[in-house]
Short mmCIF file of C-alpha atoms in Angstrom, two decimals:
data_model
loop_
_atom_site.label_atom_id
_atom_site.label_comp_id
_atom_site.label_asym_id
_atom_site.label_seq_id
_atom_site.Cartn_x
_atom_site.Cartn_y
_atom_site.Cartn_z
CA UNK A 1 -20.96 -7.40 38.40
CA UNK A 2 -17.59 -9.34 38.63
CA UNK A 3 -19.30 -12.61 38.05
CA UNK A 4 -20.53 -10.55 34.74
CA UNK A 5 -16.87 -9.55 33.72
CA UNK A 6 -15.91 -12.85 34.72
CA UNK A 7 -17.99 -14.53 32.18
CA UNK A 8 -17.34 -11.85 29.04
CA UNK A 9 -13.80 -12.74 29.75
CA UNK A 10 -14.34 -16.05 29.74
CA UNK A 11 -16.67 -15.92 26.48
CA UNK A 12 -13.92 -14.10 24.85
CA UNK A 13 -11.19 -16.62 25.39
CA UNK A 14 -13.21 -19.16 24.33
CA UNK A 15 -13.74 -17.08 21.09
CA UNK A 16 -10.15 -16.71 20.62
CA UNK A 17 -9.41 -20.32 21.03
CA UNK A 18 -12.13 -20.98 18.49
CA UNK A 19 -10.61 -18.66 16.33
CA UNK A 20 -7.20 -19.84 16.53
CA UNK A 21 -8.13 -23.65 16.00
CA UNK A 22 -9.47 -23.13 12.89
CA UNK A 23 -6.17 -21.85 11.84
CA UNK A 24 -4.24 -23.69 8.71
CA UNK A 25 -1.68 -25.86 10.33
CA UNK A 26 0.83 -25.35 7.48
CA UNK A 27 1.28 -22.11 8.21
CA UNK A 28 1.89 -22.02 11.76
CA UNK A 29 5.51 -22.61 11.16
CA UNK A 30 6.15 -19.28 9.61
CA UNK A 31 6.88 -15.75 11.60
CA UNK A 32 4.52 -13.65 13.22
CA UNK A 33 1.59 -16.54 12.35
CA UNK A 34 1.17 -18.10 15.81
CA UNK A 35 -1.62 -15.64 17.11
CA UNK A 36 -2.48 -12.09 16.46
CA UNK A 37 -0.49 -10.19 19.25
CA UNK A 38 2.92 -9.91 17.35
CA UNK A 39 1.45 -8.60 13.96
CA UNK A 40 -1.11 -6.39 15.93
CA UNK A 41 1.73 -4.61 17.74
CA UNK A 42 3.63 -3.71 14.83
CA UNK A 43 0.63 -2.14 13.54
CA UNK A 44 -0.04 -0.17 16.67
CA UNK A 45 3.67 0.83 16.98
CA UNK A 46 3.29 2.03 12.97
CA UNK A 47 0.10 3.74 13.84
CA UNK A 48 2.35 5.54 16.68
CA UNK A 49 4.76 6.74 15.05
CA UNK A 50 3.34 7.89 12.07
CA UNK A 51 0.58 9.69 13.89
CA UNK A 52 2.28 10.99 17.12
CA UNK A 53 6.30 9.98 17.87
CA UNK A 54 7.58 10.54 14.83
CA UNK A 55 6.15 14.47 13.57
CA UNK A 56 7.16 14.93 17.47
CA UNK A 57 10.64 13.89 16.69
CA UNK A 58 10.96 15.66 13.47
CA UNK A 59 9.37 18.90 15.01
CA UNK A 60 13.01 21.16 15.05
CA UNK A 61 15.09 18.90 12.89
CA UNK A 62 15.51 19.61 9.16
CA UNK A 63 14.09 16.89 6.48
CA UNK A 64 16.73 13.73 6.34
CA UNK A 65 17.95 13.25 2.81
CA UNK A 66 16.83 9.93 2.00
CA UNK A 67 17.24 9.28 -1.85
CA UNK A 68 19.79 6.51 -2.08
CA UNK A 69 17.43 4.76 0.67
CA UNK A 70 14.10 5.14 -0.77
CA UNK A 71 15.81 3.92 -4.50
CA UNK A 72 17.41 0.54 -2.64
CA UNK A 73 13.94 0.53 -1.16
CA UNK A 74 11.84 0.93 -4.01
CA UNK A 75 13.44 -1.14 -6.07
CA UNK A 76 13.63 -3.81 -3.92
CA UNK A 77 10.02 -4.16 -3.54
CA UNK A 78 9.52 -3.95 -7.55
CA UNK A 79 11.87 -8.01 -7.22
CA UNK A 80 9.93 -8.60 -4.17
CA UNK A 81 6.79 -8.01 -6.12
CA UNK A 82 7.95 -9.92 -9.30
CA UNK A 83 8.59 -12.64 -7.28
CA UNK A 84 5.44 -12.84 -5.12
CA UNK A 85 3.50 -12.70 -8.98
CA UNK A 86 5.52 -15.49 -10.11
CA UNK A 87 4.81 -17.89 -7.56
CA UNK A 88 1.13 -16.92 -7.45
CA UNK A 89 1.17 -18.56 -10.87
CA UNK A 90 3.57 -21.22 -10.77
CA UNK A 91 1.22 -22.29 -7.66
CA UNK A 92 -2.21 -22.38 -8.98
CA UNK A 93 -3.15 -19.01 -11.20
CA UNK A 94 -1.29 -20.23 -14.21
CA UNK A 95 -1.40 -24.14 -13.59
CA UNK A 96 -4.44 -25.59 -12.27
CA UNK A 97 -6.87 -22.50 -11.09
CA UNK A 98 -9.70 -21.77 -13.53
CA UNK A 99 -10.19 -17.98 -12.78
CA UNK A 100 -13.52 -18.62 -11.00
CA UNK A 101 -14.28 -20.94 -8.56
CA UNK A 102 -11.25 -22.14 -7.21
CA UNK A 103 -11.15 -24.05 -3.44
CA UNK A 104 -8.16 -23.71 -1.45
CA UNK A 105 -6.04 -26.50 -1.45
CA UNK A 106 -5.45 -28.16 1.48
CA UNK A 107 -2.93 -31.03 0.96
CA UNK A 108 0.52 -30.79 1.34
CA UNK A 109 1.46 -31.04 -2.45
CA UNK A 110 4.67 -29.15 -4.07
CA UNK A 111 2.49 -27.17 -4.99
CA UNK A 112 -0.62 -26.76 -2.54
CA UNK A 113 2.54 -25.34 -0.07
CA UNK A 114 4.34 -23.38 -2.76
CA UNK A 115 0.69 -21.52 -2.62
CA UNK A 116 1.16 -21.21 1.55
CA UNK A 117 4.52 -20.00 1.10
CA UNK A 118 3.79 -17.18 -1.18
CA UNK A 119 0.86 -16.10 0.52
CA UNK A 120 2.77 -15.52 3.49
CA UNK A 121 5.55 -13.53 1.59
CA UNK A 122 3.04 -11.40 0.11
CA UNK A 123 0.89 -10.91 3.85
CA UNK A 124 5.03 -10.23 4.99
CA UNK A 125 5.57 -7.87 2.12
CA UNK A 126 2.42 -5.55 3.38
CA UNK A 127 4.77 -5.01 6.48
CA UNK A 128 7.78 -3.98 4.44
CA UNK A 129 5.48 -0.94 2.62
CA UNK A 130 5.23 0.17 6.40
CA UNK A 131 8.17 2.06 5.49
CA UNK A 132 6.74 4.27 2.39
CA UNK A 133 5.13 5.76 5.51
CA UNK A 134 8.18 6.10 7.98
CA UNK A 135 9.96 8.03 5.01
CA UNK A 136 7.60 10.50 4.90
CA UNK A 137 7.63 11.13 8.44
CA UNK A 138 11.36 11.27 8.22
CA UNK A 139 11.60 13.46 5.04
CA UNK A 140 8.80 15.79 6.74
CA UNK A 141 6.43 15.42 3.69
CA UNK A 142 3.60 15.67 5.85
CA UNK A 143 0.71 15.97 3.07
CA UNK A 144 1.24 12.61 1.65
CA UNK A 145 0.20 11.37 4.76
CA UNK A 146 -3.35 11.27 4.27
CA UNK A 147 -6.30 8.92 5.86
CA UNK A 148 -6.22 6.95 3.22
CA UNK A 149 -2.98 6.13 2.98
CA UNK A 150 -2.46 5.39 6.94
CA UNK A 151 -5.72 3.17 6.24
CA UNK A 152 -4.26 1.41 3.51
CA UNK A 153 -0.82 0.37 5.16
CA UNK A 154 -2.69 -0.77 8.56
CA UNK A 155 -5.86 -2.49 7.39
CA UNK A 156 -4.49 -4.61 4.88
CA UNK A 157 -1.90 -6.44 6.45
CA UNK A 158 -4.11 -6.83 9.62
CA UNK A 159 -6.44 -8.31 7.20
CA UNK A 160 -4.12 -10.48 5.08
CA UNK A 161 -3.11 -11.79 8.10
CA UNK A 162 -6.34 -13.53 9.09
CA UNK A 163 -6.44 -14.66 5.28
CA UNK A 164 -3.14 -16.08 5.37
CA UNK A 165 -4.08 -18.20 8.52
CA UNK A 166 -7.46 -19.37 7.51
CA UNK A 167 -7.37 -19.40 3.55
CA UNK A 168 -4.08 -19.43 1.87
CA UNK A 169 -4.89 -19.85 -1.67
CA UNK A 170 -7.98 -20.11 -4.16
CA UNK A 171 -9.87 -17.47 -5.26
CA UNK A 172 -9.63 -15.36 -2.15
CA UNK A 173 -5.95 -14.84 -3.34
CA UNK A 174 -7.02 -13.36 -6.88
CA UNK A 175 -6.56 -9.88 -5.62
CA UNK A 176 -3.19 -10.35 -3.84
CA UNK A 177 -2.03 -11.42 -7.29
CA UNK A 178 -3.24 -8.13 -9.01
CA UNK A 179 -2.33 -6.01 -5.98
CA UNK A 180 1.77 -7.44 -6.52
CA UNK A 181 1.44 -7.04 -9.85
CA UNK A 182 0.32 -3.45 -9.69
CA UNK A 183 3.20 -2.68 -7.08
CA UNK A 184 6.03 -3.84 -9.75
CA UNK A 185 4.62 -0.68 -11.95
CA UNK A 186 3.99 1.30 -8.68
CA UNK A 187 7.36 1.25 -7.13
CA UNK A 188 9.42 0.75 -10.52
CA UNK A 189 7.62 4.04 -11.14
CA UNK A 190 8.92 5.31 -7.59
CA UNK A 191 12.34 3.53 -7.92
CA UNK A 192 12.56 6.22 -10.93
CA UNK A 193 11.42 9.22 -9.67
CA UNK A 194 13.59 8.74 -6.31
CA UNK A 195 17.20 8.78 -8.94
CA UNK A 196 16.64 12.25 -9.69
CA UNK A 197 15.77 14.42 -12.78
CA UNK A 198 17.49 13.06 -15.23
CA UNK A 199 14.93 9.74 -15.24
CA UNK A 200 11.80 11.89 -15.91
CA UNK A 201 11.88 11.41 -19.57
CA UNK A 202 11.26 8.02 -18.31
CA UNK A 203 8.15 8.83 -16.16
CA UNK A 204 5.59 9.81 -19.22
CA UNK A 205 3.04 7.95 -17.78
CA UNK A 206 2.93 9.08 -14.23
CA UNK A 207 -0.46 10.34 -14.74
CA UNK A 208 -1.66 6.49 -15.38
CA UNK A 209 -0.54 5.46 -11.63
CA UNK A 210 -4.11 6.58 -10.23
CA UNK A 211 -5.61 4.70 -12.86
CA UNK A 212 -3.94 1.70 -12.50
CA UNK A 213 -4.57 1.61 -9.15
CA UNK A 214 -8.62 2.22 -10.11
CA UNK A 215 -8.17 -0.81 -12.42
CA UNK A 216 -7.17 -3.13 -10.14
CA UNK A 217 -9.69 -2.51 -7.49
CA UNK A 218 -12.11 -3.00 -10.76
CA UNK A 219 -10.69 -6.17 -11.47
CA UNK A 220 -10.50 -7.51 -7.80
CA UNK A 221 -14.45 -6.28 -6.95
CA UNK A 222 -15.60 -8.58 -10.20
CA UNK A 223 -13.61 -11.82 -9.93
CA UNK A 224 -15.31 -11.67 -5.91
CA UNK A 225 -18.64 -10.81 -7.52
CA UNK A 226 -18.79 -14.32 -9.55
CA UNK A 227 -19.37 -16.18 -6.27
CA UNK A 228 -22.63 -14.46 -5.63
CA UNK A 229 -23.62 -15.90 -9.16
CA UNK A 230 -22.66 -19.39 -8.75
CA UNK A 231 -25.62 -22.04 -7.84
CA UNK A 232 -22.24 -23.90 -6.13
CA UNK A 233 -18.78 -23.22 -5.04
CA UNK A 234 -16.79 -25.11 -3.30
CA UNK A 235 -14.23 -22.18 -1.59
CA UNK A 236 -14.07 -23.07 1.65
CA UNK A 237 -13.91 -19.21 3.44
CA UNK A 238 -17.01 -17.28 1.80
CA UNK A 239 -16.27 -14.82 4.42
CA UNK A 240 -13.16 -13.46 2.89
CA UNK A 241 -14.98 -13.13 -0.66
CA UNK A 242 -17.01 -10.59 0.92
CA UNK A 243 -14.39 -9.04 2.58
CA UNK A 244 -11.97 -8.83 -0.29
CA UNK A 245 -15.49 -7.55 -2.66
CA UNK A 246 -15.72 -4.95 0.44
CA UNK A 247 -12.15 -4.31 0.16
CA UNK A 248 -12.31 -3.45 -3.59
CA UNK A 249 -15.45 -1.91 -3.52
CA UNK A 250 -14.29 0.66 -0.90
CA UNK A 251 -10.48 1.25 -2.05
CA UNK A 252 -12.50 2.02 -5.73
CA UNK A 253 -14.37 4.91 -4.07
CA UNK A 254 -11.62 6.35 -1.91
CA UNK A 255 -8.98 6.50 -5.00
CA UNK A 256 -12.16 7.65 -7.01
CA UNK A 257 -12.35 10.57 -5.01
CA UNK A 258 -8.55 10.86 -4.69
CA UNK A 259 -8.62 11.23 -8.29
CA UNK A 260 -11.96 14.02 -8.85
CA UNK A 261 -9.84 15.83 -5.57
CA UNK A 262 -6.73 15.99 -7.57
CA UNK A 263 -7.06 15.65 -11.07
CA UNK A 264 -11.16 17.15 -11.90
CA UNK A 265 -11.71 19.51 -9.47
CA UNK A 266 -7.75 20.47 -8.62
CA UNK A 267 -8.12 21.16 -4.77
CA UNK A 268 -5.02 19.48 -4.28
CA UNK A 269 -3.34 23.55 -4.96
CA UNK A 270 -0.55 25.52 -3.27
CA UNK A 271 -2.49 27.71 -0.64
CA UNK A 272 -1.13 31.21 -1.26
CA UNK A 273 1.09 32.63 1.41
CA UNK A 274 1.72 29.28 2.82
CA UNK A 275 5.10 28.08 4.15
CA UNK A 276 6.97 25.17 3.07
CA UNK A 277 8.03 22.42 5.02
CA UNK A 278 11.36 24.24 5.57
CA UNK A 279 9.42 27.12 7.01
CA UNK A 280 9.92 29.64 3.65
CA UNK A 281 7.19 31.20 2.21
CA UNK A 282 5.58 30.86 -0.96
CA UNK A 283 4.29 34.18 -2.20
CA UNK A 284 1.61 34.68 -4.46
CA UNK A 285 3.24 35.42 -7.90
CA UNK A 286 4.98 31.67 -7.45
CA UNK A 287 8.35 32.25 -6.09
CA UNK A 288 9.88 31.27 -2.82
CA UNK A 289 13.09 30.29 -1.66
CA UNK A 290 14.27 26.58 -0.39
CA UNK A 291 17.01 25.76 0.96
CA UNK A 292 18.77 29.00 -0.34
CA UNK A 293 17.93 28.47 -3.58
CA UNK A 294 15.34 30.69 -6.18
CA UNK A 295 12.04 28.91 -7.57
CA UNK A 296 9.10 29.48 -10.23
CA UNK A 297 5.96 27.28 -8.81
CA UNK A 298 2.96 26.72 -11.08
CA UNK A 299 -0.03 24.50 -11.79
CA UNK A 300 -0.13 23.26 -15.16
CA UNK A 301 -3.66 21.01 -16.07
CA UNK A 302 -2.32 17.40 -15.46
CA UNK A 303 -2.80 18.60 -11.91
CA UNK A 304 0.93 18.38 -10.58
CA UNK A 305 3.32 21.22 -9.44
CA UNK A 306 5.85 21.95 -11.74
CA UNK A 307 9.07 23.62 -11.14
CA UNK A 308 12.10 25.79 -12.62
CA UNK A 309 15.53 25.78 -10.58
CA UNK A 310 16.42 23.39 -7.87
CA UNK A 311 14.87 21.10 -5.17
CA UNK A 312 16.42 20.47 -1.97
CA UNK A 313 19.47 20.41 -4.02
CA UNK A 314 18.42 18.67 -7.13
CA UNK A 315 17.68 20.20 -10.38
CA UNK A 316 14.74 20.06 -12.14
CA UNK A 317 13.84 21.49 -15.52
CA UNK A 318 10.46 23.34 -16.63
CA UNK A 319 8.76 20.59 -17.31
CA UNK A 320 9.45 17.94 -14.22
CA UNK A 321 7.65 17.19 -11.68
CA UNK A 322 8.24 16.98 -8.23
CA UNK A 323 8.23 14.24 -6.40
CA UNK A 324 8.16 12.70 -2.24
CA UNK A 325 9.51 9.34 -1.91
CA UNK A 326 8.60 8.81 -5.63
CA UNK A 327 5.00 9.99 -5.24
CA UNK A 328 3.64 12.30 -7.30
CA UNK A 329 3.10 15.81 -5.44
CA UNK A 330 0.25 16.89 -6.78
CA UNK A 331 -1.07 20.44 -6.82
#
């Protein structure tokens, strides 16, 4: 039997050595890329905390105000995000890639490591979002921490990670394009909603985030689907166009049914007689007190909760929404 454990032990170094061989050499140079271990603890300690460490710390402590945090935050990603689209097509998307079939260059042109660099920043940006999560947790808004969004944050960066090391560039990076260009409306959107009331004029198309989000996965599932159509591509990784056609394909179906939850069949209501996160209750003809002062709840059909009087200290008006971290609370 130890001869037996021996040998899987063996068989799975050699596995790992295989695996990290085949690793693109121009990357190696850049953080967190030399093997698996680093990035795969981060995730773990992410998974952690969100899950277990930090509700336990937050148990007796009141909601931390976060606002001028979450707007540096937001908005920084919205640069981040314009930058990362940029030099997607400044290093092949907009220059030499013709939206189909298009092999990952492997030379070490301006522009063949512009394409490395960018795909790294992008894999490194999927680590930054780590933190819509850790503001929840910290701001106690416990209900926007659903299994999709904990599977989002953790299984794309894992992921991305393997893509950046084995395939940084051609057609397998199609859908980190879209996804950064996406996340300039997406966090823009939060960036605005984090300031306070007075930008919600600004915010008339918050119910188009879902959708957006729907389009892209769209987009990303039929720019993979080409390869199945092609008598001959030359993209080195097929592997990753089924992954990423998996990806989009399953992302589709779990905002899909984010969206029928929410928006068609409006489960996503205020349970009557519930407590908010501050402990107060909620009664059944819509008031309830927080933080000492007097609110009107109510549904209205766009599926979001809408307010009159104040909000943990900020005022809204009838017709504003109410927000965590940005996001949408939706009824």
């Amino acid at each position: 039997m130890l001869q037996g454990i021996q040998d899987m032990g063996s068989q799975a170094m050699d596995l790992y050595n295989y695996l990290i061989a085949g690793f693109d050499p121009r990357i190696s140079s850049y953080p967190l890329m030399q093997n698996p271990v680093p990035m795969s603890i981060i995730l773990l300690c992410y998974l952690f905390f969100v899950l277990h460490l930090g509700p336990r710390f937050m148990a007796n402590r009141n909601p931390f105000q976060l606002k001028e945090a979450m707007i540096v935050y937001n908005f920084f990603l919205v640069a981040l995000s314009i930058y990362i689209v940029y030099e997607f097509l400044m290093s092949g998307w907009a220059t030499t890639y013709t939206w189909r079939c298009d092999p990952i260059d492997t030379s070490n042109s301006p522009e063949a490591l512009r394409m490395v660099h960018v795909a790294w920043v992008f894999w490194f940006s999927k680590i930054i979002e780590l933190m819509d999560t850790i503001f929840f947790v910290l701001r106690k808004k416990h209900g926007q921490i659903t299994f999709l969004h904990i599977f989002h944050h953790s299984f794309m960066p894992w992921t991305w990670w393997w893509g950046v090391n084995y395939a940084p560039g051609g057609m397998g990076s199609f859908h980190a394009m879209v996804n950064s260009t996406v996340h300039i409306i997406m966090y823009f959107y939060y960036g605005l909603s984090a300031a306070g009331p007075r930008f919600q004029k600004f915010l008339w198309w918050k119910k188009h985030m879902t959708a957006i989000q729907l389009t892209q996965f769209v987009l990303i599932s039929i720019h993979a689907t080409q390869w199945y159509f092609m008598s001959s591509c030359g993209y080195q990784f097929p592997v990753f166009i089924h992954l990423v056609w998996i990806y989009g394909t399953l992302f589709f179906v779990l905002f899909s049914n984010f969206w029928i939850q929410a928006y068609v069949k409006g489960k996503r209501l205020p349970k009557q007689g519930m407590k908010n996160q501050n402990g107060t209750a909620v009664h059944t003809n819509g008031k309830h007190l927080e933080n000492g002062s007097k609110h009107r709840k109510y549904v209205t059909s766009d599926g979001f909760i809408h307010e009159n009087g104040t909000s943990n200290g900020h005022s809204t008006s009838n017709s504003s929404a109410h927000y965590d971290n940005g996001k949408m609370k939706r009824a």
